[in-house]
CSV table of C-alpha atoms and ligand atoms in Angstrom, one decimal:
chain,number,residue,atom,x,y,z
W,1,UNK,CA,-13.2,24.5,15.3
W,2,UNK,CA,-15.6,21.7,15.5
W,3,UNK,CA,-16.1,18.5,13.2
W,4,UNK,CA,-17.7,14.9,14.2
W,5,UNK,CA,-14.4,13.3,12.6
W,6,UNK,CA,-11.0,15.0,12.9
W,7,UNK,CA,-9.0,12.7,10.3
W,8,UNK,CA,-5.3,13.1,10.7
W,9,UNK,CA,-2.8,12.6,7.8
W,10,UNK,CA,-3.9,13.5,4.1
W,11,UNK,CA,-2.6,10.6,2.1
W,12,UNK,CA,-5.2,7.9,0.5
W,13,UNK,CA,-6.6,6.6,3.8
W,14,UNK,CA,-7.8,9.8,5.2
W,15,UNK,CA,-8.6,11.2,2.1
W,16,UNK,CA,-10.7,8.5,1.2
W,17,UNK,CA,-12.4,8.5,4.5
W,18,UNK,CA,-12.9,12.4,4.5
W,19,UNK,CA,-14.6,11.8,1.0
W,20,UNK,CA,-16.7,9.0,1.8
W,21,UNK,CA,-17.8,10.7,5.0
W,22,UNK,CA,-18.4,14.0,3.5
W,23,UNK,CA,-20.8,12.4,0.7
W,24,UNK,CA,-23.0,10.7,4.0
W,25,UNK,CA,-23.5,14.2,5.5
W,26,UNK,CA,-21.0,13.9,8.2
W,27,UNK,CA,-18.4,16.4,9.1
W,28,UNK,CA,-14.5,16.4,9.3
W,29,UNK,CA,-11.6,17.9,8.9
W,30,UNK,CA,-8.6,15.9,7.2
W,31,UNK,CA,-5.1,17.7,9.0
W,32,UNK,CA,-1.8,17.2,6.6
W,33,UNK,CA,1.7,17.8,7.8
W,34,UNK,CA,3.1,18.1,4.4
W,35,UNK,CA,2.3,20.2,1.4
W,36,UNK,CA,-0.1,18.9,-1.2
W,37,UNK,CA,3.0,18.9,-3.7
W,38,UNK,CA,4.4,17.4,-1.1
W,39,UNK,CA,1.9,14.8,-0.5
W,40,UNK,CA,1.6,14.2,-4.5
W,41,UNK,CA,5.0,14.1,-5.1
W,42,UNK,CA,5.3,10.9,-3.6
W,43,UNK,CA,6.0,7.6,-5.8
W,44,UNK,CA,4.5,4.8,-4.4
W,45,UNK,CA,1.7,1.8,-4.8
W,46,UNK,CA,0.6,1.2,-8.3
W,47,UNK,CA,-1.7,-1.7,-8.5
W,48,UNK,CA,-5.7,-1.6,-7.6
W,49,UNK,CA,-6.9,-4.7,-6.2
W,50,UNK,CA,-11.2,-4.6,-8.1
W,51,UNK,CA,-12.2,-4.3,-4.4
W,52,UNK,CA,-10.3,-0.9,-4.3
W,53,UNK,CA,-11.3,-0.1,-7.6
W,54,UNK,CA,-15.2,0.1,-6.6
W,55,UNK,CA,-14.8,1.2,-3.4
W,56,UNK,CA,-13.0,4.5,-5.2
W,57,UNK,CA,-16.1,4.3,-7.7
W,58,UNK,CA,-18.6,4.5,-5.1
W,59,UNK,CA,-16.4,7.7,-3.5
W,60,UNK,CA,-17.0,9.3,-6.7
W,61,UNK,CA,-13.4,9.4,-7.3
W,62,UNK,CA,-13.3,6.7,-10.2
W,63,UNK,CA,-13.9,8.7,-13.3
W,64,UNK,CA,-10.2,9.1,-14.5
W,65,UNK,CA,-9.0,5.6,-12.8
W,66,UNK,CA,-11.5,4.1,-15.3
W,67,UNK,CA,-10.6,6.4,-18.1
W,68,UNK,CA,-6.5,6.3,-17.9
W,69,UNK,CA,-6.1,3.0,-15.2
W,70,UNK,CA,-5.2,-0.1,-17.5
W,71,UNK,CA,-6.9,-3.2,-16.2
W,72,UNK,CA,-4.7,-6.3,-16.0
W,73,UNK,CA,-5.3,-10.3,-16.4
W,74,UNK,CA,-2.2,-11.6,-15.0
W,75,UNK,CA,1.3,-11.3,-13.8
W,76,UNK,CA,4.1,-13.1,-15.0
W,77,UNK,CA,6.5,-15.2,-11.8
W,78,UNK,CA,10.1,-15.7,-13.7
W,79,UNK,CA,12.5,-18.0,-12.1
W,80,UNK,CA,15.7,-19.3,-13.6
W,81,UNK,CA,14.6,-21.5,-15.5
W,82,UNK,CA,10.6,-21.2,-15.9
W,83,UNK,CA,8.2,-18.4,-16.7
W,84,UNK,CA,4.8,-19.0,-15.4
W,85,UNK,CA,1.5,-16.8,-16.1
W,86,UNK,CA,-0.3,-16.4,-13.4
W,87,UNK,CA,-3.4,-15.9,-15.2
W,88,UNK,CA,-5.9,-13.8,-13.1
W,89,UNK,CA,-8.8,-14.0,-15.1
W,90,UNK,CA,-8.6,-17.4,-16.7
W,91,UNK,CA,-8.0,-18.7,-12.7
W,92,UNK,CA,-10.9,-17.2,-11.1
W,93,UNK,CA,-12.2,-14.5,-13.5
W,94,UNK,CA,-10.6,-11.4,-11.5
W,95,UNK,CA,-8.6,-8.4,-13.1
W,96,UNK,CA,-6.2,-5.6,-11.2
W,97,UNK,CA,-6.2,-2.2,-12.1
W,98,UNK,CA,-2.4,-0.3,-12.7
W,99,UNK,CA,-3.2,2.8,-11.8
W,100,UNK,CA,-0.4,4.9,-9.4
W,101,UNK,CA,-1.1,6.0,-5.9
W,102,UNK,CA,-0.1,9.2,-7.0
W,103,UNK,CA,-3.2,9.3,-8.9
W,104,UNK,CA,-5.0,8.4,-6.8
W,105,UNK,CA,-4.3,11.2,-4.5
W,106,UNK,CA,-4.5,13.5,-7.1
W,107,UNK,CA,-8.1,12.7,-7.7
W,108,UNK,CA,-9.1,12.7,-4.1
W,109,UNK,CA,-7.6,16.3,-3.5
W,110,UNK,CA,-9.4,17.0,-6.6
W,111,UNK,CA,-12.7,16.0,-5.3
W,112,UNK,CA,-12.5,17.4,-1.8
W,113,UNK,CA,-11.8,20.5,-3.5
W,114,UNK,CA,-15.0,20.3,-5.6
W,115,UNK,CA,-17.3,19.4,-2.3
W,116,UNK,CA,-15.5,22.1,-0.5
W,117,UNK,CA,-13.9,20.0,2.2
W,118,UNK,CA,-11.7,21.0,4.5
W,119,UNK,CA,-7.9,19.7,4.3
W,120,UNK,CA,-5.5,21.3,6.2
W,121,UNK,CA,-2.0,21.5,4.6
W,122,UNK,CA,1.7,21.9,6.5
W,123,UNK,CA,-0.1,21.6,9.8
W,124,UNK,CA,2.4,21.2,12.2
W,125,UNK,CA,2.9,19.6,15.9
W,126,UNK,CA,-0.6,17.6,15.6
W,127,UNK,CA,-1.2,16.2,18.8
W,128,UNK,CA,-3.9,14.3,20.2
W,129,UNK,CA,-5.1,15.1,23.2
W,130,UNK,CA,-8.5,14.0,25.3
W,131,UNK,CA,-8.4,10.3,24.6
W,132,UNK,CA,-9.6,7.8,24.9
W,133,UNK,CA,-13.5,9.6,25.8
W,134,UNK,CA,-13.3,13.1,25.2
W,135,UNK,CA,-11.1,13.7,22.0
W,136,UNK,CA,-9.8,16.5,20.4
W,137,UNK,CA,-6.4,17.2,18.0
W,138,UNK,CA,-4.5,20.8,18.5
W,139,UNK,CA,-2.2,22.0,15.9
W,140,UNK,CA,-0.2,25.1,15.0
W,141,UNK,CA,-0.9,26.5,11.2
W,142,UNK,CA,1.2,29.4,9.9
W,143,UNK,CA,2.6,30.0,13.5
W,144,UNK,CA,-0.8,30.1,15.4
W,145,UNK,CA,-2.2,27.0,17.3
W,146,UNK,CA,-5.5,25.7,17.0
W,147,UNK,CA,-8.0,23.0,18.3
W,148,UNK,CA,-10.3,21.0,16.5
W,149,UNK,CA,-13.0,19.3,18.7
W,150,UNK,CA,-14.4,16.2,17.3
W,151,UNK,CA,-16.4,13.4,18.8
W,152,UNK,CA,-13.8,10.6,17.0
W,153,UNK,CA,-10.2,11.0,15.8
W,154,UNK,CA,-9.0,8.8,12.6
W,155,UNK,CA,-5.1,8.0,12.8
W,156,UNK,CA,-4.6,8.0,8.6
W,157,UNK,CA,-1.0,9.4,9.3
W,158,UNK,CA,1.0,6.3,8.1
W,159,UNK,CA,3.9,4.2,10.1
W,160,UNK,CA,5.5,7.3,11.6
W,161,UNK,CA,2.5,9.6,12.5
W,162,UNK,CA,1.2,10.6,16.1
W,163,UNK,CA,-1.4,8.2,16.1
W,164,UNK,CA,-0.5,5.1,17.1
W,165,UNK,CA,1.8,6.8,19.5
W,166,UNK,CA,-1.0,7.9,21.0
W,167,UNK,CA,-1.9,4.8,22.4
W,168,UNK,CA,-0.7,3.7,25.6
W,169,UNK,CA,2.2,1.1,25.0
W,170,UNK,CA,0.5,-1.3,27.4
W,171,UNK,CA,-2.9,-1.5,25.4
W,172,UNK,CA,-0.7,-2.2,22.2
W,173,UNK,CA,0.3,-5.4,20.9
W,174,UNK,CA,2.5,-5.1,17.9
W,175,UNK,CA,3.9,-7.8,15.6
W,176,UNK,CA,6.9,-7.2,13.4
W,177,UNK,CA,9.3,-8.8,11.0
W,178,UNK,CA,11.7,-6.9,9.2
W,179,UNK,CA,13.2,-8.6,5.9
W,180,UNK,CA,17.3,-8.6,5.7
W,181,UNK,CA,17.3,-6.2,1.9
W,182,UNK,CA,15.6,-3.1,0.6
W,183,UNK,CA,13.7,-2.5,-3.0
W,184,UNK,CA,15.8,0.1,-5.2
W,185,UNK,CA,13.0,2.1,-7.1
W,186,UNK,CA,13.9,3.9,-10.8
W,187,UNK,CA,10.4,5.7,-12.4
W,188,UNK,CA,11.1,6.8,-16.0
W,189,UNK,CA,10.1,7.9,-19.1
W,190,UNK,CA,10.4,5.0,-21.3
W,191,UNK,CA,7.5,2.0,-22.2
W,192,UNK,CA,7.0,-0.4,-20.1
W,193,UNK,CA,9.3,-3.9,-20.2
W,194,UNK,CA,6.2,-5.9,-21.0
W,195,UNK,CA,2.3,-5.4,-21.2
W,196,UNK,CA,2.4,-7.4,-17.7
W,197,UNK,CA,3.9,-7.2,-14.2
W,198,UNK,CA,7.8,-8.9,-14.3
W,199,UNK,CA,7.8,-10.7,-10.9
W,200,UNK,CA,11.9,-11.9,-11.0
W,201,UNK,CA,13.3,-14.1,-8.9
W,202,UNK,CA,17.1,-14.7,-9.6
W,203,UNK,CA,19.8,-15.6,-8.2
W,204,UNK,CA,21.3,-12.0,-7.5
W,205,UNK,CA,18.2,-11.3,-5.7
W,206,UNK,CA,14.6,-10.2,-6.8
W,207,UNK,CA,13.7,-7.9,-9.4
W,208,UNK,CA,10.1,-6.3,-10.6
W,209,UNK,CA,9.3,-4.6,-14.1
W,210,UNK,CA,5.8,-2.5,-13.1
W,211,UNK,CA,4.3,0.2,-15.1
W,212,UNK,CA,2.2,3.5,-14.6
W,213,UNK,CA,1.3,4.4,-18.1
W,214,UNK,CA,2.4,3.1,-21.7
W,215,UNK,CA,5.1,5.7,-21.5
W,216,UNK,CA,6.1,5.8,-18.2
W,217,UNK,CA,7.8,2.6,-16.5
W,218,UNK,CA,8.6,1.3,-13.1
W,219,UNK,CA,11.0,-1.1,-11.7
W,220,UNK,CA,12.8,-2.3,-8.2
W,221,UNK,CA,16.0,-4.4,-7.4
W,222,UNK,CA,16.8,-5.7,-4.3
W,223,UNK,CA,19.4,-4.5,-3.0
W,224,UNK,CA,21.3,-5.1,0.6
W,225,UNK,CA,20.2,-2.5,3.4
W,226,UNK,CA,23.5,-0.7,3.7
W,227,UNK,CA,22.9,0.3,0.4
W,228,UNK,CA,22.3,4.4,-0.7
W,229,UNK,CA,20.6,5.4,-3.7
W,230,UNK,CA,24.1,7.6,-4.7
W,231,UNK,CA,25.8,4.4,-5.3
W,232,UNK,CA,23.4,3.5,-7.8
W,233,UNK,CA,24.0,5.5,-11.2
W,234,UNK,CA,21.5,4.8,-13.8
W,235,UNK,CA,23.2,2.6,-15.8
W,236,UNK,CA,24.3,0.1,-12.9
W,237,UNK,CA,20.8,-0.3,-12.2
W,238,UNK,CA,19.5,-0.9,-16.0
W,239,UNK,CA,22.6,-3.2,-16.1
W,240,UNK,CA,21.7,-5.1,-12.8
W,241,UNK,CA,17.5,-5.1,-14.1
W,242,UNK,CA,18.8,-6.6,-17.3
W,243,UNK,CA,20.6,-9.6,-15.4
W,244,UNK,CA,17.8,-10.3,-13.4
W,245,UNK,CA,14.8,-10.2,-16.2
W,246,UNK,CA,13.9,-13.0,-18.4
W,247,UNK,CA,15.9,-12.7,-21.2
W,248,UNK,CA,14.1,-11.6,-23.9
W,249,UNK,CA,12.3,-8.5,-21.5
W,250,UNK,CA,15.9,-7.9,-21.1
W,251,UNK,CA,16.8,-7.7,-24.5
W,252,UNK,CA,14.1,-5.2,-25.9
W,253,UNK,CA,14.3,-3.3,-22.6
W,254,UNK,CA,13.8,0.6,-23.5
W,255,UNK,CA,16.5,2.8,-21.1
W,256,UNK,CA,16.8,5.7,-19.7
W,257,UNK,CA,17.1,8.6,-17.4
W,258,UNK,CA,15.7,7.6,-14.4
W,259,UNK,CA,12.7,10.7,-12.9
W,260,UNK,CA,13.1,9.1,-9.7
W,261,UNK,CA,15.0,7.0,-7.6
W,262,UNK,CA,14.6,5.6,-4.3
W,263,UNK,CA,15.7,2.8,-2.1
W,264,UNK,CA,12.7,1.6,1.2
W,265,UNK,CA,12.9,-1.1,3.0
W,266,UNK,CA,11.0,-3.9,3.9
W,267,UNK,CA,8.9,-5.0,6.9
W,268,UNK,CA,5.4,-6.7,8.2
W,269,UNK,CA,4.1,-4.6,10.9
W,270,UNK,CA,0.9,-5.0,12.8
W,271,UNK,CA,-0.6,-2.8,15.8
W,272,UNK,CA,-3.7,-4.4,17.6
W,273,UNK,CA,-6.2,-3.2,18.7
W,274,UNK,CA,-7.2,-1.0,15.9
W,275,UNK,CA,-8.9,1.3,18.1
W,276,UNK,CA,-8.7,3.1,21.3
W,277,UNK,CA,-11.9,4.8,22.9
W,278,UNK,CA,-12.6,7.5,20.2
W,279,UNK,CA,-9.4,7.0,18.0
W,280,UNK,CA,-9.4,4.6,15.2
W,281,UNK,CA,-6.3,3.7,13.3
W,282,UNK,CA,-6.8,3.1,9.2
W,283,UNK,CA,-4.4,1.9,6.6
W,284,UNK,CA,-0.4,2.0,7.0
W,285,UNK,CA,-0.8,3.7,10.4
W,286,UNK,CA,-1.7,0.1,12.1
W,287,UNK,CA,0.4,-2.0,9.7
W,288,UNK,CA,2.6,-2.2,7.1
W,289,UNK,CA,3.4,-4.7,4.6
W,290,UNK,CA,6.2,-5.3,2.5
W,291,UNK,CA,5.4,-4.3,-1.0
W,292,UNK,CA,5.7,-7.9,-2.8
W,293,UNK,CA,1.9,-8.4,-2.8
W,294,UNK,CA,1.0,-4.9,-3.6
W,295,UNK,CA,-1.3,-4.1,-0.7
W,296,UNK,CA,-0.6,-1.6,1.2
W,297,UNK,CA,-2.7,0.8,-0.6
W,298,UNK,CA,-5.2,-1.9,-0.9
W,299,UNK,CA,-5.0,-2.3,2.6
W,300,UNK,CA,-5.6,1.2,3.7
W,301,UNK,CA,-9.0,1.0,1.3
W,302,UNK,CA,-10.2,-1.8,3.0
W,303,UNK,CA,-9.4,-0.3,6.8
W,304,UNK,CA,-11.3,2.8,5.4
W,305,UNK,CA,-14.1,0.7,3.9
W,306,UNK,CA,-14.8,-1.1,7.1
W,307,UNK,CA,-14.4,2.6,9.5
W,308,UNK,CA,-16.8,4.3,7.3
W,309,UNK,CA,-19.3,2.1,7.3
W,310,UNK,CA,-18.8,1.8,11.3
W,311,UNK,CA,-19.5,5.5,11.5
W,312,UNK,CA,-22.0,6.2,9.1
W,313,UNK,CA,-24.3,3.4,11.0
W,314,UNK,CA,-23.4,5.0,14.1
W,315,UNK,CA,-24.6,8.9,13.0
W,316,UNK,CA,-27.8,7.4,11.0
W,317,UNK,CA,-29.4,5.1,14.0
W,318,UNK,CA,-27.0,5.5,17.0
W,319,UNK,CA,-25.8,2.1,16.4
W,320,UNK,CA,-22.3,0.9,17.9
W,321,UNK,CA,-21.7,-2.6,16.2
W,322,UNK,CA,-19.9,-1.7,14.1
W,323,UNK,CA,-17.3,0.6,15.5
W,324,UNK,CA,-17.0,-1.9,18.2
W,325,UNK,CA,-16.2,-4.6,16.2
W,326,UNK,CA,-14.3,-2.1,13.8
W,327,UNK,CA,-11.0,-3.6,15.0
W,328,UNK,CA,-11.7,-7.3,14.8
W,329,UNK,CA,-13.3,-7.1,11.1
W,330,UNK,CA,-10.2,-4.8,10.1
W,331,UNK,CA,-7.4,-6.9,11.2
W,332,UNK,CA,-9.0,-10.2,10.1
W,333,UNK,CA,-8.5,-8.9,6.4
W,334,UNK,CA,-4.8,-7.3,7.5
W,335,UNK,CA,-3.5,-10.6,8.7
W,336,UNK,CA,-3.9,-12.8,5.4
W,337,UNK,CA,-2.1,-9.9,3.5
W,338,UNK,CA,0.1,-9.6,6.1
W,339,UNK,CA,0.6,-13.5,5.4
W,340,UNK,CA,0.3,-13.1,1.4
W,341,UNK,CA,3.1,-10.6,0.7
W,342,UNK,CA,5.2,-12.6,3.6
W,343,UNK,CA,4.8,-15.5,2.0
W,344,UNK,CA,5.5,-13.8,-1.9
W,345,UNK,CA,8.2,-12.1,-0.1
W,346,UNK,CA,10.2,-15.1,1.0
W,347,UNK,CA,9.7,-16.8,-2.4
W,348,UNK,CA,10.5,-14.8,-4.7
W,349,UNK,CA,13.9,-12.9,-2.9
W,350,UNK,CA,17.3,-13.9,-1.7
W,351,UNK,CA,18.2,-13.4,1.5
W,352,UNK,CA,21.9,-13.6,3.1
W,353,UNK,CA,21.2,-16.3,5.4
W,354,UNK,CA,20.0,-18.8,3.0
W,355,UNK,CA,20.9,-22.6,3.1
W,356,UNK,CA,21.2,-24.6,-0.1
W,357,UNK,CA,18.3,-26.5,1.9
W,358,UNK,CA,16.1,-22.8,1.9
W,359,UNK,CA,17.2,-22.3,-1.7
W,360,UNK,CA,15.6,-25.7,-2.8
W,361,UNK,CA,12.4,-25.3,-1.2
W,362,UNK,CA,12.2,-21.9,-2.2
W,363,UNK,CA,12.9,-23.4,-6.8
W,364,UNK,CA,10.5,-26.5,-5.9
W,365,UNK,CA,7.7,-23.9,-4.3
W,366,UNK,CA,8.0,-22.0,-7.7
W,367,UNK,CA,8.1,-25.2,-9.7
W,368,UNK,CA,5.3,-26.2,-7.8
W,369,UNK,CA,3.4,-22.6,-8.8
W,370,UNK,CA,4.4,-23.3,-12.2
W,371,UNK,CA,3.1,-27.3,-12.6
W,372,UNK,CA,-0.4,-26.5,-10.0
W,373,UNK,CA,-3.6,-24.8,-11.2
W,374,UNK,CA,-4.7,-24.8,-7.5
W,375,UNK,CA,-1.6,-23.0,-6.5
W,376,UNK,CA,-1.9,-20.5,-8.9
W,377,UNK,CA,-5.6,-20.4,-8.1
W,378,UNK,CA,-4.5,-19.2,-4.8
W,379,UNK,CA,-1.8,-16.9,-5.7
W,380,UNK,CA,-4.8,-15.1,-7.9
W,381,UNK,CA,-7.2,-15.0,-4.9
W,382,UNK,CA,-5.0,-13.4,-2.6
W,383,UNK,CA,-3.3,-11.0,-5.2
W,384,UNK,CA,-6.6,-9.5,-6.9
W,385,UNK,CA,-7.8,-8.9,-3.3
W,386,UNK,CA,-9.7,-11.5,-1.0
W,387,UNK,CA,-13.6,-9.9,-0.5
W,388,UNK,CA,-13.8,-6.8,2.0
A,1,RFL,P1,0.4,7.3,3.9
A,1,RFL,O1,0.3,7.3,2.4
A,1,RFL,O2,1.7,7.2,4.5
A,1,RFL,O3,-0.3,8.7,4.3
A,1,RFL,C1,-0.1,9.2,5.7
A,1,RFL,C2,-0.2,10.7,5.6
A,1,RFL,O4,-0.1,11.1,7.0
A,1,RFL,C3,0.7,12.2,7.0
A,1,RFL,N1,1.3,12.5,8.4
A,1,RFL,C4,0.9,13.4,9.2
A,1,RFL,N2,-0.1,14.4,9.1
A,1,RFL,C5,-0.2,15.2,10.1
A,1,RFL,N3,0.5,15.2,11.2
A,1,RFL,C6,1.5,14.3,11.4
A,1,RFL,N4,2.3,14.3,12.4
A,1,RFL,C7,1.7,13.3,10.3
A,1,RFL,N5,2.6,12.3,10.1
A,1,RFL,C8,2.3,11.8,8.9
A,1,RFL,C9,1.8,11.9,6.0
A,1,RFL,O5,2.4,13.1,5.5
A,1,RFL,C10,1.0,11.3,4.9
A,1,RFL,O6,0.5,12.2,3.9
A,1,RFL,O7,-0.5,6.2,4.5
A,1,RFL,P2,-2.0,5.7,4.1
A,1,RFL,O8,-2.9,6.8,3.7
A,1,RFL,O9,-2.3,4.7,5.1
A,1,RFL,O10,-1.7,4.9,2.7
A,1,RFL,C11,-0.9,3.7,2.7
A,1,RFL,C12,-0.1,3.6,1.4
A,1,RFL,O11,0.6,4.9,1.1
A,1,RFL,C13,1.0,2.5,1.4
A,1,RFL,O12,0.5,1.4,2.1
A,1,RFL,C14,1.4,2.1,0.0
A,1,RFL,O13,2.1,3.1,-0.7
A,1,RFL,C15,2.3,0.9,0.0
A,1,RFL,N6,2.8,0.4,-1.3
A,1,RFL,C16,2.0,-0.3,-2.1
A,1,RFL,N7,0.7,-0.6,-1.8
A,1,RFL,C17,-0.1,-1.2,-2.7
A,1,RFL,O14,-1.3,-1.5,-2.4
A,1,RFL,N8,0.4,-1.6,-4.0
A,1,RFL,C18,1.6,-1.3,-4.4
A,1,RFL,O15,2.0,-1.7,-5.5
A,1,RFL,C19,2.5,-0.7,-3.4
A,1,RFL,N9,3.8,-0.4,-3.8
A,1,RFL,C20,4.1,0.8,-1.6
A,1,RFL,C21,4.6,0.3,-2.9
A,1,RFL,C22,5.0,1.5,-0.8
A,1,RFL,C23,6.2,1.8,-1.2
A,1,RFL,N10,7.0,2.6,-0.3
A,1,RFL,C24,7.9,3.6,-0.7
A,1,RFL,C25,6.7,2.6,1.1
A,1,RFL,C26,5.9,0.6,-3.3
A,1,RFL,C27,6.7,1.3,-2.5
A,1,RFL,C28,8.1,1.6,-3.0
A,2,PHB,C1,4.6,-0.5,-8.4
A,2,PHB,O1,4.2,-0.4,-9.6
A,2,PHB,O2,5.1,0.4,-7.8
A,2,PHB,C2,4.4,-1.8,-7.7
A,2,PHB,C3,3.7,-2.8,-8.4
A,2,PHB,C4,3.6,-4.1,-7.7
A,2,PHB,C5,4.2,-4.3,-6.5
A,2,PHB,C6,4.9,-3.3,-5.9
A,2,PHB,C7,5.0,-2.0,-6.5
A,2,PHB,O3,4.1,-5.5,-6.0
C-alpha cells in the first residue's frame, strides 16, 4: 500500500490528523493496535479548551460536541477553609467545553467512516522501518504482514507506542517528573456534584467532582501509588469524596454504582525534538502531562493543529517552513502546559514529603488565588487554553 502520511495509533491525535488531512486532499492511512471498542471504551479527558473546540469544528467533527457538549464559565478551587470561583468568562471572557474524550473519538471514527478513510484496526507488530529519509511502517493484519509506503510517518500512538522508540536515544532529550500519588477514577450514573468543576484540595489529599453529561458524573481521589483499584469498594470511595468536598457538594452528593473505576498515575513527560527526518511525533506520544490542568487532549489538538498545517503547506507549494520548524512551534506551547498542570498539580495535592513550611506556601498560594484578580486572571488564561 501506498499513502503520503502513514499515521500510527487511532486515538484523537491521529484521528484528528487523518481527518484534517483527508478534507485537504492528501492521503493516509491511520494504523490502530486495538479494536475500535477498544479504542472507545476508554474513559479519559473531559474538558475542551475553545481552541480545541474550533479546531474540531473546522475538522467537521463539531456538530454533536456543539449539540450535547455543555459550555462552562468557571471552575470552583475549594481549600479548607475558602471556596474561590475562578470565573472564566467574567476574567477574560473565555468558556471550556465538557465534552468526554470518548466522544470525541466517537465522532472522529464516525466521520472517517463517512469520507471513507482508511483506519486500520488490531494491527499488530507496527514497526517503523526506513527512517529518518526513506520511511515506511510494516504491520501484520489477521496473520498476514503488510507494508505501507509513505513519504512521512505521524507517531499518534501515545506514551507507550513504537514511535518515539523509534528514535535513536542519542538524538532524544527527554524531561520527566513523576508525582509521588495516583488519581482513583469512579464514572457513574448519577447527576453531577455541582453545575461546575470541584477542584478539592484537602488535607487527605486532592479530590475533583467533573461531569460528562447531566446524568452521568465523574470524580478522582488521590490516592498513594501502591494503591489497587480492588481495595477501593464503592462506598469507601463516595465516603472518602464526601470528606474531601466542600461541604454542602458533599451533603446533596447523589451515589452510586460506579460504571467504571480506575486508578493512573501522574507524570510530566517531554521528548525533544518533535521530529526525526520523516517521522513526526503528535499529542501524548512526545509528552505527557499530569491531568490537573486538563490538557492532554488539548495538547494533542494543538500538536495536530500545528503538523497539519506543516504538511498541507508542504503538498500545496512545496514549502518546508513549516515542517521544519514543526518541532520548535509545538513544544513552545507543550512547555507552558507542561508548567500549568505542574504548577496546579503541586498546589492543589498532598504529597508525603511535605514540610509544614511546603504546606504553608502551598494555603497562602491558594489564599493568594482567592484575594488576587490577576492570579485568577492567570489561572483562566492558562486553563481555557493559551492561543495555538
Ligand atoms: P492516545 O489517546 O493514547 O492514543 C494513542 C493511540 O495509539 C495506539 N497505539 C498503537 N497503535 C498501533 N500500534 C502500536 N504499537 C500502538 N501503540 C499504541 C493506542 O492504542 C491509542 O489508541 O494518545 P493521543 O491521541 O495523543 O491523545 C492523548 C489523550 O488521550 C490524553 O492526553 C488525555 O486523555 C489526557 N487526559 C486529559 N486530557 C485533557 O485534555 N483533559 C482532561 O480532562 C484529561 N483527563 C486524561 C484525563 C488522561 C487520563 N488518563 C487515564 C491517562 C484523565 C485521565 C484519568
Ligand atoms: C475529567 O472529567 O475526566 C477531568 C476533568 C478535569 C481534569 C481532569 C479530568 O482536570
Amino acid at each position: 500500500m501506498r499513502a503520503q502520511i502513514c499515521i500510527i495509533g487511532g486515538g484523537p491525535a491521529g484521528l484528528l490528523l487523518s481527518q484534517i488531512l483527508h478534507r485537504a486532499g492528501i492521503s493516509c492511512i491511520v494504523l490502530e493496535r486495538h479494536s475500535r471498542d477498544y479504542v472507545l471504551a476508554r474513559i479519559r479527558a473531559g474538558v475542551l479548551e475553545w481552541g480545541s473546540v474550533e479546531e474540531l469544528e473546522r475538522a467537521g467533527v463539531g456538530s454533536r460536541m456543539r449539540a450535547e457538549g455543555i459550555p462552562h464559565d468557571g471552575v470552583l478551587l475549594a481549600a479548607r477553609n475558602r471556596a474561590i470561583r475562578i470565573d472564566f468568562k467574567d476574567l477574560i471572557g473565555r468558556q471550556v467545553m465538557v465534552y468526554g474524550q470518548t466522544e470525541v473519538t466517537h465522532d472522529l471514527y464516525d466521520a472517517r467512516d463517512a469520507m471513507g478513510g482508511t483506519v486500520i484496526t488490531e494491527a499488530e507488530g507496527v514497526t517503523l522501518q526506513g527512517l529518518p529519509d526513506t520511511p515506511y511502517v510494516t504491520y501484520v493484519k489477521d496473520g498476514t504482514e503488510h507494508r505501507i509506503d509513505c513519504d512521512y510517518i505521524a507517531g499518534c500512538d501515545g506514551f507507550h507506542g513504537p514511535s518515539r522508540k523509534a528514535i535513536p536515544e542519542a538524538l532524544l532529550k527527554t524531561y520527566e517528573k513523576i508525582y509521588p500519588f495516583g488519581w482513583l477514577g469512579v464514572l457513574s450514573e448519577t447527576p453531577p456534584a455541582a453545575e461546575e468543576l470541584i477542584y478539592a484540595s484537602h488535607d487527605r489529599g486532592f479530590a475533583l467532582c467533573s461531569m460528562r453529561n447531566p446524568h452521568l458524573s465523574r470524580y478522582y481521589i488521590q490516592v498513594p501509588l501502591d494503591h489497587k483499584v480492588d481495595q477501593w469498594s464503592d462506598e469507601a470511595f463516595w465516603a472518602e469524596l464526601k470528606r474531601r468536598i466542600p461541604h454542602d457538594a458533599a451533603e446533596t452528593l447523589v451515589t452510586g454504582p460506579s460504571i467504571e473505576k480506575s486508578i493512573a498515575p501522574l507524570r510530566s513527560f517531554v521528548a525533544e525534538p518533535m521530529r526525526w527526518g520523516r517521522l513526526f511525533l503528535a499529542g501524548d506520544a512526545a509528552h505527557i502531562v499530569p491531568p490537573t490542568g486538563a490538557k492532554g487532549l488539548n495538547l494533542a489538538v494543538s500538536d495536530v493543529h500545528y503538523l497539519s498545517r506543516a504538511l498541507i503547506a508542504h503538498y500545496r507549494d512545496g514549502s518546508e517552513e513549516l515542517l521544519d520548524r514543526y518541532s520548535e512551534t509545538a513544544l513552545a506551547r507543550v512547555w507552558k502546559a507542561i508548567r500549568f498542570s505542574w504548577w496546579m498539580t503541586t498546589l492543589l495535592h498532598r504529597f508525603p514529603d511535605q514540610s509544614d513550611f511546603d504546606l504553608h506556601i502551598q494555603a497562602y498560594e491558594i489564599e493568594y488565588l482567592g484575594d488576587s484578580r490577576a492570579a485568577r486572571t492567570a489561572l483562566a488564561e492558562n486553563y481555557t487554553g493559551l492561543p495555538f
